[in-house]
JSON list of C-alpha atoms in Angstrom, two decimals:
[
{"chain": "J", "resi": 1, "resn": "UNK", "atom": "CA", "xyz": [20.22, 175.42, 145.95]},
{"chain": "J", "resi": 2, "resn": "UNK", "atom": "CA", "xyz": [23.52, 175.65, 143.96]},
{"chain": "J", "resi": 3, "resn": "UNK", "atom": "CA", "xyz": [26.24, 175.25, 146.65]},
{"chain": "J", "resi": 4, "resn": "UNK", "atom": "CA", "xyz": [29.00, 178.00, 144.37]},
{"chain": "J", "resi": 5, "resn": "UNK", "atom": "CA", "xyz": [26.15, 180.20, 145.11]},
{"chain": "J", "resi": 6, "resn": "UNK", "atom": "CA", "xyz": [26.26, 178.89, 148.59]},
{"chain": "J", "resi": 7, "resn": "UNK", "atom": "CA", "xyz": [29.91, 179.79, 148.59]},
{"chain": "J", "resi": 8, "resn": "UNK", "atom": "CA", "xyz": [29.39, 183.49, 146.53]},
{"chain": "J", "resi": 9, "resn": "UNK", "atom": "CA", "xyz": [26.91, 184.50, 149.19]},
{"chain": "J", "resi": 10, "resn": "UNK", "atom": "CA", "xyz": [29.62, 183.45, 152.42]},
{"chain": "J", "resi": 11, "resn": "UNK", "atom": "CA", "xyz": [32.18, 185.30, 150.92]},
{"chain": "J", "resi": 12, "resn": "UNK", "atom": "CA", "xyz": [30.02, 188.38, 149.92]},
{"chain": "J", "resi": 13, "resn": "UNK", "atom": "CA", "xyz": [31.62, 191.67, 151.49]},
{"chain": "J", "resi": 14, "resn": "UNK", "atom": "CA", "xyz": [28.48, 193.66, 151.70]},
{"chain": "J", "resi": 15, "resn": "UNK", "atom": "CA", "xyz": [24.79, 192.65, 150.71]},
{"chain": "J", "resi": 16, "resn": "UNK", "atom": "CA", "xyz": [24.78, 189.33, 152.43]},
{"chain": "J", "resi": 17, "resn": "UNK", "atom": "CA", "xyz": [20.76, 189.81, 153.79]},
{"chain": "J", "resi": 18, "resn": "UNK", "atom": "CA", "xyz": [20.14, 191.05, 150.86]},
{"chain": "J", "resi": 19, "resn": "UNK", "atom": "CA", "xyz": [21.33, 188.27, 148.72]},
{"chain": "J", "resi": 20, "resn": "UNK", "atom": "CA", "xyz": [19.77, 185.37, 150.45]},
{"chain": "J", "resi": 21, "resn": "UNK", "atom": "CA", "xyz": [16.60, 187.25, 150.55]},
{"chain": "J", "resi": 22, "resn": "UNK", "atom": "CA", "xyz": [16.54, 187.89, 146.24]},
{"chain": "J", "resi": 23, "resn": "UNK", "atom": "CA", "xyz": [17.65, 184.11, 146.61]},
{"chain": "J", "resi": 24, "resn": "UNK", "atom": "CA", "xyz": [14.73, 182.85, 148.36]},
{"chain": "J", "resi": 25, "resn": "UNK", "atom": "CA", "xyz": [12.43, 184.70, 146.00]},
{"chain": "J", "resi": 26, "resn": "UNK", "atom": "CA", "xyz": [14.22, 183.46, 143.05]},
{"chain": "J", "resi": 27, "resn": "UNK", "atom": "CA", "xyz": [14.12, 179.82, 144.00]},
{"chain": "J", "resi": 28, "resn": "UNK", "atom": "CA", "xyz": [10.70, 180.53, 144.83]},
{"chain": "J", "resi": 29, "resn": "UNK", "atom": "CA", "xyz": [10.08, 181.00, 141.25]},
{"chain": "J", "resi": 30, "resn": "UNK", "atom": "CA", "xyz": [10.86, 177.86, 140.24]},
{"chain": "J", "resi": 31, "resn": "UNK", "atom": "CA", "xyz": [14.03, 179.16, 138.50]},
{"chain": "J", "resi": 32, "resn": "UNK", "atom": "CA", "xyz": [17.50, 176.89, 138.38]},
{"chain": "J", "resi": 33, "resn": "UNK", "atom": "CA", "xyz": [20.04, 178.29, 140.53]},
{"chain": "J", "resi": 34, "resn": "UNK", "atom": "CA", "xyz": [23.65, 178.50, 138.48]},
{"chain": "J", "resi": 35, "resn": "UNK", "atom": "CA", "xyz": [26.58, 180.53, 138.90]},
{"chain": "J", "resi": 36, "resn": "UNK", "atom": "CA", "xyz": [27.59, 182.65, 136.07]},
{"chain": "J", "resi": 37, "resn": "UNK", "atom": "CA", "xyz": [30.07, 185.15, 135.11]},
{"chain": "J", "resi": 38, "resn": "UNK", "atom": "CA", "xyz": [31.14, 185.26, 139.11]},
{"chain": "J", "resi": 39, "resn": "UNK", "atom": "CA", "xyz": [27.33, 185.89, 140.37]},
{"chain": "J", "resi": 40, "resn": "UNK", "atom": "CA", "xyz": [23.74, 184.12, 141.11]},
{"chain": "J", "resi": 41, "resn": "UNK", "atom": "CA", "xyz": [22.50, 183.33, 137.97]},
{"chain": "J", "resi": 42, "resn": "UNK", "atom": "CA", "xyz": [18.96, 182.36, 137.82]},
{"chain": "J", "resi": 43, "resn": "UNK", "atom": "CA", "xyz": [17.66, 180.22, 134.88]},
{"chain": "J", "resi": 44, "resn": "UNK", "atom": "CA", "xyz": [14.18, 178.82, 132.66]},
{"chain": "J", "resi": 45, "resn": "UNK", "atom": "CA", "xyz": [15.21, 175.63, 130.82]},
{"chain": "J", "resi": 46, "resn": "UNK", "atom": "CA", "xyz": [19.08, 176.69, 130.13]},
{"chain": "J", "resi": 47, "resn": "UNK", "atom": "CA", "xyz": [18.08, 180.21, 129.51]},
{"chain": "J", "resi": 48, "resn": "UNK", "atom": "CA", "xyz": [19.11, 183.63, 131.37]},
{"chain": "J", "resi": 49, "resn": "UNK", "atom": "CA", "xyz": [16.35, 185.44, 133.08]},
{"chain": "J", "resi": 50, "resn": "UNK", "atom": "CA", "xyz": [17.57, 186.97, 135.98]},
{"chain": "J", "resi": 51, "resn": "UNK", "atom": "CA", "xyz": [21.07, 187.58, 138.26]},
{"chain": "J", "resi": 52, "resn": "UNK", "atom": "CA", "xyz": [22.32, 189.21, 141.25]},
{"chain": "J", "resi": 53, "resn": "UNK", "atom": "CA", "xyz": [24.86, 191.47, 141.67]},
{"chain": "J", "resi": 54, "resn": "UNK", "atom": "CA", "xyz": [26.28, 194.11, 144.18]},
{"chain": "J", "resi": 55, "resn": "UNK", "atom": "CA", "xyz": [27.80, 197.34, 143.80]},
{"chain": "J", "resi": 56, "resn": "UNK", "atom": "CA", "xyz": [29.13, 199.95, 146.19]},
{"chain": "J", "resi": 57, "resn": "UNK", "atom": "CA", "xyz": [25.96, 201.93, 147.06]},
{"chain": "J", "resi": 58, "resn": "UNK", "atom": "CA", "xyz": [23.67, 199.70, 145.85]},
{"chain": "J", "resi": 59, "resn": "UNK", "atom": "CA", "xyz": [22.77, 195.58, 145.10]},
{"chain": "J", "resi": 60, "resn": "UNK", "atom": "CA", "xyz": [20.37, 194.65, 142.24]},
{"chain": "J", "resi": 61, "resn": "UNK", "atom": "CA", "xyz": [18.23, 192.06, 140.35]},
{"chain": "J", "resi": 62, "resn": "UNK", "atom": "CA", "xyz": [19.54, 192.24, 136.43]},
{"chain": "J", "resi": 63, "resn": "UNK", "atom": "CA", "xyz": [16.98, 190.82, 134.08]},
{"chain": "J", "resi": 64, "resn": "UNK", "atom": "CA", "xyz": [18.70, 190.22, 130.51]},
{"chain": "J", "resi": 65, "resn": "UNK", "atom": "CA", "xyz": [15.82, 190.96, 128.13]},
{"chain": "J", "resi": 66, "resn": "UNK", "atom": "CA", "xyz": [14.33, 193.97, 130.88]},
{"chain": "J", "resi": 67, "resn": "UNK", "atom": "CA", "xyz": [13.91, 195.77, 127.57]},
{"chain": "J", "resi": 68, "resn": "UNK", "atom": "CA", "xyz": [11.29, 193.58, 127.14]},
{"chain": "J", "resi": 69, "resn": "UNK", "atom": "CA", "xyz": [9.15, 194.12, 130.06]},
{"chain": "J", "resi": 70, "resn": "UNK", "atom": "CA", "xyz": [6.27, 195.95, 130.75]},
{"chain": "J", "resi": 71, "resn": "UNK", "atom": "CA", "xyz": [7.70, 197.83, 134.38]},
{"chain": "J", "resi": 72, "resn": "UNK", "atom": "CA", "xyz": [4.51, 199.38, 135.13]},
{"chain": "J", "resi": 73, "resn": "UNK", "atom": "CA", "xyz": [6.10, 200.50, 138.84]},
{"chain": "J", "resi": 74, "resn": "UNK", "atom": "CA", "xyz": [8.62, 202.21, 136.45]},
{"chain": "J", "resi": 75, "resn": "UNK", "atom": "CA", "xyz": [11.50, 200.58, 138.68]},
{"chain": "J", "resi": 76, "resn": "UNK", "atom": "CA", "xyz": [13.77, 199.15, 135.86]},
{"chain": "J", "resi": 77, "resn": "UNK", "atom": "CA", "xyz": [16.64, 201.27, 135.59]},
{"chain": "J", "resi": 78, "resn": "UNK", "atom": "CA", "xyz": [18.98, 201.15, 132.55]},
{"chain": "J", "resi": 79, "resn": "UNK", "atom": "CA", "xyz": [22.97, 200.79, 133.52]},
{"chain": "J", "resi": 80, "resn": "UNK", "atom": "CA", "xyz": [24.22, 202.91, 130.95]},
{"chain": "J", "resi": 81, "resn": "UNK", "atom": "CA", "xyz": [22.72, 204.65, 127.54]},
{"chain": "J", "resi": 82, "resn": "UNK", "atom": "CA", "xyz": [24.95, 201.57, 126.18]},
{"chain": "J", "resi": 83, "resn": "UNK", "atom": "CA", "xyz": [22.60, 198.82, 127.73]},
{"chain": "J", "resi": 84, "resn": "UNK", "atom": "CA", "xyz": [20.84, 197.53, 125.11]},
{"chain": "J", "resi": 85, "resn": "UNK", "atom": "CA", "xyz": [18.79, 194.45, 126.62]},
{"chain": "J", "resi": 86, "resn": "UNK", "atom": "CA", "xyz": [19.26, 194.13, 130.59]},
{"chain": "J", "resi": 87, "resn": "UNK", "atom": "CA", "xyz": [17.51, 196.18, 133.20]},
{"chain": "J", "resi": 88, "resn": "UNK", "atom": "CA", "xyz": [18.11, 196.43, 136.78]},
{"chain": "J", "resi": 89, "resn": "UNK", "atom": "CA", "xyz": [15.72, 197.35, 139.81]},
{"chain": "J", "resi": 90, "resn": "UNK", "atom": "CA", "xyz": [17.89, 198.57, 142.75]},
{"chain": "J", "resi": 91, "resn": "UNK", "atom": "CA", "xyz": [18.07, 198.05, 146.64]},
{"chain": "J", "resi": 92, "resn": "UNK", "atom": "CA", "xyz": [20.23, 199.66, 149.00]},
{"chain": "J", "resi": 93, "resn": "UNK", "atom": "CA", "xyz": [18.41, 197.51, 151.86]},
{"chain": "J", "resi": 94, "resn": "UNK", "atom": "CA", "xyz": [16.80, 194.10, 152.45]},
{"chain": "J", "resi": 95, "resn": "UNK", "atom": "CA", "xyz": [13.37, 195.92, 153.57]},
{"chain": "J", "resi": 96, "resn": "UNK", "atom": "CA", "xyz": [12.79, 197.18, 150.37]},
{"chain": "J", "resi": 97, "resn": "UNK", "atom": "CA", "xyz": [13.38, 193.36, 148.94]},
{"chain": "J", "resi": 98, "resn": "UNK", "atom": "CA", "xyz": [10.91, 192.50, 151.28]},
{"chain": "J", "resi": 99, "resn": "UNK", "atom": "CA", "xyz": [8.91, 194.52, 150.95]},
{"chain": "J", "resi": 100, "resn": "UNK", "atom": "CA", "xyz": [8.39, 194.66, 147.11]},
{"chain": "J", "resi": 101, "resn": "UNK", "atom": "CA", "xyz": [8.54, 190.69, 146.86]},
{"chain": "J", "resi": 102, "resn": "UNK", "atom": "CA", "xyz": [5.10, 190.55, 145.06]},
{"chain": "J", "resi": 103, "resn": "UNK", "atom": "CA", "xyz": [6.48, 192.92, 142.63]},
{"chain": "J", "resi": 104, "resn": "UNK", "atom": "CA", "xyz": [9.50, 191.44, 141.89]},
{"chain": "J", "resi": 105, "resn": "UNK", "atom": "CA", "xyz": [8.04, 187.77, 141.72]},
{"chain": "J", "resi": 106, "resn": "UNK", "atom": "CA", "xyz": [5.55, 189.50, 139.17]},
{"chain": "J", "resi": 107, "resn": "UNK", "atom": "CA", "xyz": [8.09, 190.82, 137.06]},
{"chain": "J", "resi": 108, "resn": "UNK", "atom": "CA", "xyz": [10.07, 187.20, 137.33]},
{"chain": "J", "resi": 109, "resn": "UNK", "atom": "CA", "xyz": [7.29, 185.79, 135.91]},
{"chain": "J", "resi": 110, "resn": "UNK", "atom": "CA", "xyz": [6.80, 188.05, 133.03]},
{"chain": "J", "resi": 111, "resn": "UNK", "atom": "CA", "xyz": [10.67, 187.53, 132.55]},
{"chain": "J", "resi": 112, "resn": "UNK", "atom": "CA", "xyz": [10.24, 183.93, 132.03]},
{"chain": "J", "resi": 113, "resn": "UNK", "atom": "CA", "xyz": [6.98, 184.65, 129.68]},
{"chain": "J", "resi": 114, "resn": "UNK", "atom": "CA", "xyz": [9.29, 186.65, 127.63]},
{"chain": "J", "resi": 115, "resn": "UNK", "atom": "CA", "xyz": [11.40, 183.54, 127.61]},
{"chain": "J", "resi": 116, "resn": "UNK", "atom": "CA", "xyz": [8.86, 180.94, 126.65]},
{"chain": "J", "resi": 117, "resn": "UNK", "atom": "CA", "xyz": [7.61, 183.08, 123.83]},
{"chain": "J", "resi": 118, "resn": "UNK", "atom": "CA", "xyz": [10.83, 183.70, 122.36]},
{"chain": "J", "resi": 119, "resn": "UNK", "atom": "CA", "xyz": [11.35, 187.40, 122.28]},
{"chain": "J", "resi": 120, "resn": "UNK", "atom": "CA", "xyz": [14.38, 188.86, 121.12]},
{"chain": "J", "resi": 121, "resn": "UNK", "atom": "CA", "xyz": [15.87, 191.76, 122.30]},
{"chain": "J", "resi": 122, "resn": "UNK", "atom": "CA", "xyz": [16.33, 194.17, 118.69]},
{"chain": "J", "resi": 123, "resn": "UNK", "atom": "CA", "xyz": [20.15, 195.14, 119.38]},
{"chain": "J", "resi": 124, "resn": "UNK", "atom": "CA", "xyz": [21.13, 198.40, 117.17]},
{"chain": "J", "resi": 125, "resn": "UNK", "atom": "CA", "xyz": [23.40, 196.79, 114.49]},
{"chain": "J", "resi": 126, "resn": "UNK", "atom": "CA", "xyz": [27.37, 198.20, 114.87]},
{"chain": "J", "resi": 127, "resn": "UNK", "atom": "CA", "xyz": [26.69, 200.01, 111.61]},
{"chain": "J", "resi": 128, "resn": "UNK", "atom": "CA", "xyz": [23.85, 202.23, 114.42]},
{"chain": "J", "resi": 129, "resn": "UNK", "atom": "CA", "xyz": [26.97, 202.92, 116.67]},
{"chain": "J", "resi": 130, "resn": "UNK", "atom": "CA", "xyz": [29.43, 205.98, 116.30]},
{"chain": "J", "resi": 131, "resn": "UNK", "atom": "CA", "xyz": [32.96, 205.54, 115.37]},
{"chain": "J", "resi": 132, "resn": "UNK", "atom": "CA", "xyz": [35.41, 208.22, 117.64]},
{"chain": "J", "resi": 133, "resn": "UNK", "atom": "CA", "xyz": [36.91, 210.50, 115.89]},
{"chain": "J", "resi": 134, "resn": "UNK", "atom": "CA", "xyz": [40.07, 209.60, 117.31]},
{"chain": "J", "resi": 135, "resn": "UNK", "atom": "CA", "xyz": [39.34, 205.74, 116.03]},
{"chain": "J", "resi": 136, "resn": "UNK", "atom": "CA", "xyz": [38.06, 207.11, 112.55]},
{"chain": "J", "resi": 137, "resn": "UNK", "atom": "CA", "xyz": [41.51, 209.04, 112.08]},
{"chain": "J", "resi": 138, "resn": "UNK", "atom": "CA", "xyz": [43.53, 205.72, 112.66]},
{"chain": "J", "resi": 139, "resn": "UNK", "atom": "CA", "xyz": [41.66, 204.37, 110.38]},
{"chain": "J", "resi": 140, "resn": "UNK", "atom": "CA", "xyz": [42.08, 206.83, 107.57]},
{"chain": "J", "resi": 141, "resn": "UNK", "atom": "CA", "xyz": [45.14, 206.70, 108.18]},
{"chain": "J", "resi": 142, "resn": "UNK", "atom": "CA", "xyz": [46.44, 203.12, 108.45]},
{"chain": "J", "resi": 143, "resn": "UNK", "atom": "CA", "xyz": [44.73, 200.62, 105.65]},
{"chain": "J", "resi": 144, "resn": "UNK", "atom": "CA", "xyz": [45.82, 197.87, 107.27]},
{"chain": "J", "resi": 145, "resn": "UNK", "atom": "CA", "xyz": [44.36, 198.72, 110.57]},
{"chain": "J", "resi": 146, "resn": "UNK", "atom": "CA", "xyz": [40.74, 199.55, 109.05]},
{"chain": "J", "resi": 147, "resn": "UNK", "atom": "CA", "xyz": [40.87, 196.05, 107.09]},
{"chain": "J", "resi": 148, "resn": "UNK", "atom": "CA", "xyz": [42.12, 194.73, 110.39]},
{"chain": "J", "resi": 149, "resn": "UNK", "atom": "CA", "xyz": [38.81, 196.05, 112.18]},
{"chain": "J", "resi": 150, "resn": "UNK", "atom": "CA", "xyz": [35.94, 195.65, 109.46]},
{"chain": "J", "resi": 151, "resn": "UNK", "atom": "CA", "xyz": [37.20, 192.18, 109.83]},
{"chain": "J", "resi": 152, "resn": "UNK", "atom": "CA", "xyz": [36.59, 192.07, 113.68]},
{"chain": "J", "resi": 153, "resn": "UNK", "atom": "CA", "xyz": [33.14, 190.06, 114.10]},
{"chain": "J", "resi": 154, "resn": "UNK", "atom": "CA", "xyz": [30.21, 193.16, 114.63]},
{"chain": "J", "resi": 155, "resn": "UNK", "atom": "CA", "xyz": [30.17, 192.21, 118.96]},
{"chain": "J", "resi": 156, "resn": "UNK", "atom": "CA", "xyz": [34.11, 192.90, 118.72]},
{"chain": "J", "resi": 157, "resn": "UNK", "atom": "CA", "xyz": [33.62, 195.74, 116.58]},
{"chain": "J", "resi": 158, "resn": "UNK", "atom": "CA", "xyz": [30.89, 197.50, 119.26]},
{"chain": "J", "resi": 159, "resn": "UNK", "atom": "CA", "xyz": [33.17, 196.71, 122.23]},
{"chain": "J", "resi": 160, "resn": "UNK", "atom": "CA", "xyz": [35.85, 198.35, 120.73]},
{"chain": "J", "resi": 161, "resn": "UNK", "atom": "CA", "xyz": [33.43, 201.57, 119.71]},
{"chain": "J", "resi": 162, "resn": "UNK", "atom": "CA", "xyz": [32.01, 201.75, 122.90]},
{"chain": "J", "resi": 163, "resn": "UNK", "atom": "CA", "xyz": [35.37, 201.61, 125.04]},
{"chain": "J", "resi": 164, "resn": "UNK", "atom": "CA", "xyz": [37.07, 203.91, 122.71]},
{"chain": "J", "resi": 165, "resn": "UNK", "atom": "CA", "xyz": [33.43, 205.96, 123.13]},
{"chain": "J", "resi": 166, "resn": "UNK", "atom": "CA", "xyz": [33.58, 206.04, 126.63]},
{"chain": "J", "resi": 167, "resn": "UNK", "atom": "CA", "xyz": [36.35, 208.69, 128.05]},
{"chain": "J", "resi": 168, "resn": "UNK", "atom": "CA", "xyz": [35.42, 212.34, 127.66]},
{"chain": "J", "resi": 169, "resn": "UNK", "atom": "CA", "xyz": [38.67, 213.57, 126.97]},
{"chain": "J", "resi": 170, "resn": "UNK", "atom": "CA", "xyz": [39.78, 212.84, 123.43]},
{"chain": "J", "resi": 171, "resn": "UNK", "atom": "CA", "xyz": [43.41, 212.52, 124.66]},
{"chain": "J", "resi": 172, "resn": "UNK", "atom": "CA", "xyz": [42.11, 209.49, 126.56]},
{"chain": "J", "resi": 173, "resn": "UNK", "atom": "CA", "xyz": [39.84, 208.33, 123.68]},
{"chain": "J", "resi": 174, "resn": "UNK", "atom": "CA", "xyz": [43.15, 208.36, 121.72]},
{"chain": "J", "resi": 175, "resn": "UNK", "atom": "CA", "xyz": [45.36, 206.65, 124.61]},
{"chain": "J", "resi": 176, "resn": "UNK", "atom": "CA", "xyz": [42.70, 203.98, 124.12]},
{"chain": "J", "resi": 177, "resn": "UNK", "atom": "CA", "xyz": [43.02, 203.36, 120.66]},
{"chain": "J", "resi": 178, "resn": "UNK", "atom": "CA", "xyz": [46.41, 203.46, 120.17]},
{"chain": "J", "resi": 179, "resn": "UNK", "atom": "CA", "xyz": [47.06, 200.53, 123.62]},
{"chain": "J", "resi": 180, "resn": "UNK", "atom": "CA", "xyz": [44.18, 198.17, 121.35]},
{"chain": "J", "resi": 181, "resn": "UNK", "atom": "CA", "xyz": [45.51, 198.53, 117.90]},
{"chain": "J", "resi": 182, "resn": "UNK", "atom": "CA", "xyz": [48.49, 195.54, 117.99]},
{"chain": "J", "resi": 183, "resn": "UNK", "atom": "CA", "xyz": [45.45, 193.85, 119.14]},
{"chain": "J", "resi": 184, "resn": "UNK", "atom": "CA", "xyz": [43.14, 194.72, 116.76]},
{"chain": "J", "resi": 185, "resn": "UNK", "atom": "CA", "xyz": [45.71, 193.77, 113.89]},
{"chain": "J", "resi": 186, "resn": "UNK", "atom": "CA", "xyz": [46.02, 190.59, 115.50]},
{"chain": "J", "resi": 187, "resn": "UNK", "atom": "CA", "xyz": [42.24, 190.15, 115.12]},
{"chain": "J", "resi": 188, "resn": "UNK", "atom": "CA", "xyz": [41.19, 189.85, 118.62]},
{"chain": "J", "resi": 189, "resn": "UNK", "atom": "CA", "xyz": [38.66, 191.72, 120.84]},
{"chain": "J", "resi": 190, "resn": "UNK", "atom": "CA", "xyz": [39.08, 193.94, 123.67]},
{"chain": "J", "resi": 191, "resn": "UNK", "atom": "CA", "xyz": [38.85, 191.24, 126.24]},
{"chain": "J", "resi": 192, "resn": "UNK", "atom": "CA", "xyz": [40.53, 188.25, 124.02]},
{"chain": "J", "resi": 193, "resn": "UNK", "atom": "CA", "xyz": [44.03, 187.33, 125.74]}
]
């Protein structure tokens, strides 16, 4: 028992039962507890397999290659059409992690399967993804800016085309753009500081 998780689970708002309960079936797996990216992280020799994570209505496992599972209770759930690799399966109480602990320590296993025999995820390349219109027009427009982004590494590239993506008003698509291009010219990702 990782005491940061110790620490993450004390200070949890919400989902507290339901936390140590998916963290008693985790370490029941034989996984390594960690903390990553501000959550339980549960590893197989230094590799991701499955974390925990709350949300308003809702807590859930994550698995990071759920793509590659089998779910034959058809109980992964994809975040977002975006999500290329990680699956979810949902609670909204700690009966249903109780009761369903066979299932979930059968799809842990088969996560760490996947794991020992190597599977990759296939991501779509960035070439797969659409460029906004609103982006594409920039583009056209300033040479600098497109050499700027073809530059951009393809993960900074995709995060930029599916944030600029995202809004479903094009004034906001454009408000978007226009904020990230200093950065862009500057060659950094959305999230680089």
């Amino acid at each position: 028992m990782n005491p940061k998780v110790d620490e993450f689970i004390s200070k949890a708002q919400s989902w507290q039962e339901e936390f140590e309960t998916l963290r008693t079936i985790m370490l029941d797996c034989q996984l390594t507890e960690e903390l990553k990216w501000g959550v339980p992280c549960y590893t197989f020799e230094k590799s991701n397999i499955v974390l925990i994570h709350g949300f308003k209505e809702y807590c859930a496992l994550l698995f990071h290659k759920g793509a590659l599972l089998k779910d034959p209770m058809g109980i992964l759930v994809q975040q977002t059409e975006n999500v290329q690799a990680a699956r979810q399966i949902r609670f909204a109480h700690v009966d249903e992690i109780v009761e369903m602990e066979p299932i979930l320590k059968t799809y842990i296993t088969e996560a760490i399967a996947v794991e020992k025999a190597g599977l990759k995820v296939d991501y779509k390349e960035t070439a797969e993804f659409t460029i906004p219109e609103e982006l594409r027009k920039k583009l056209d427009e300033n040479p600098e800016l497109k050499t700027a982004f073809e530059a951009l590494t393809p993960g900074r590239q995709r995060a930029y085309l599916l944030y600029f993506s995202t809004p479903k008003q094009s004034k906001t698509r454009v408000a978007r753009v226009e904020k990230y291009i200093p950065q862009i010219l500057n060659g950094k990702g959305l999230n680089d500081r």
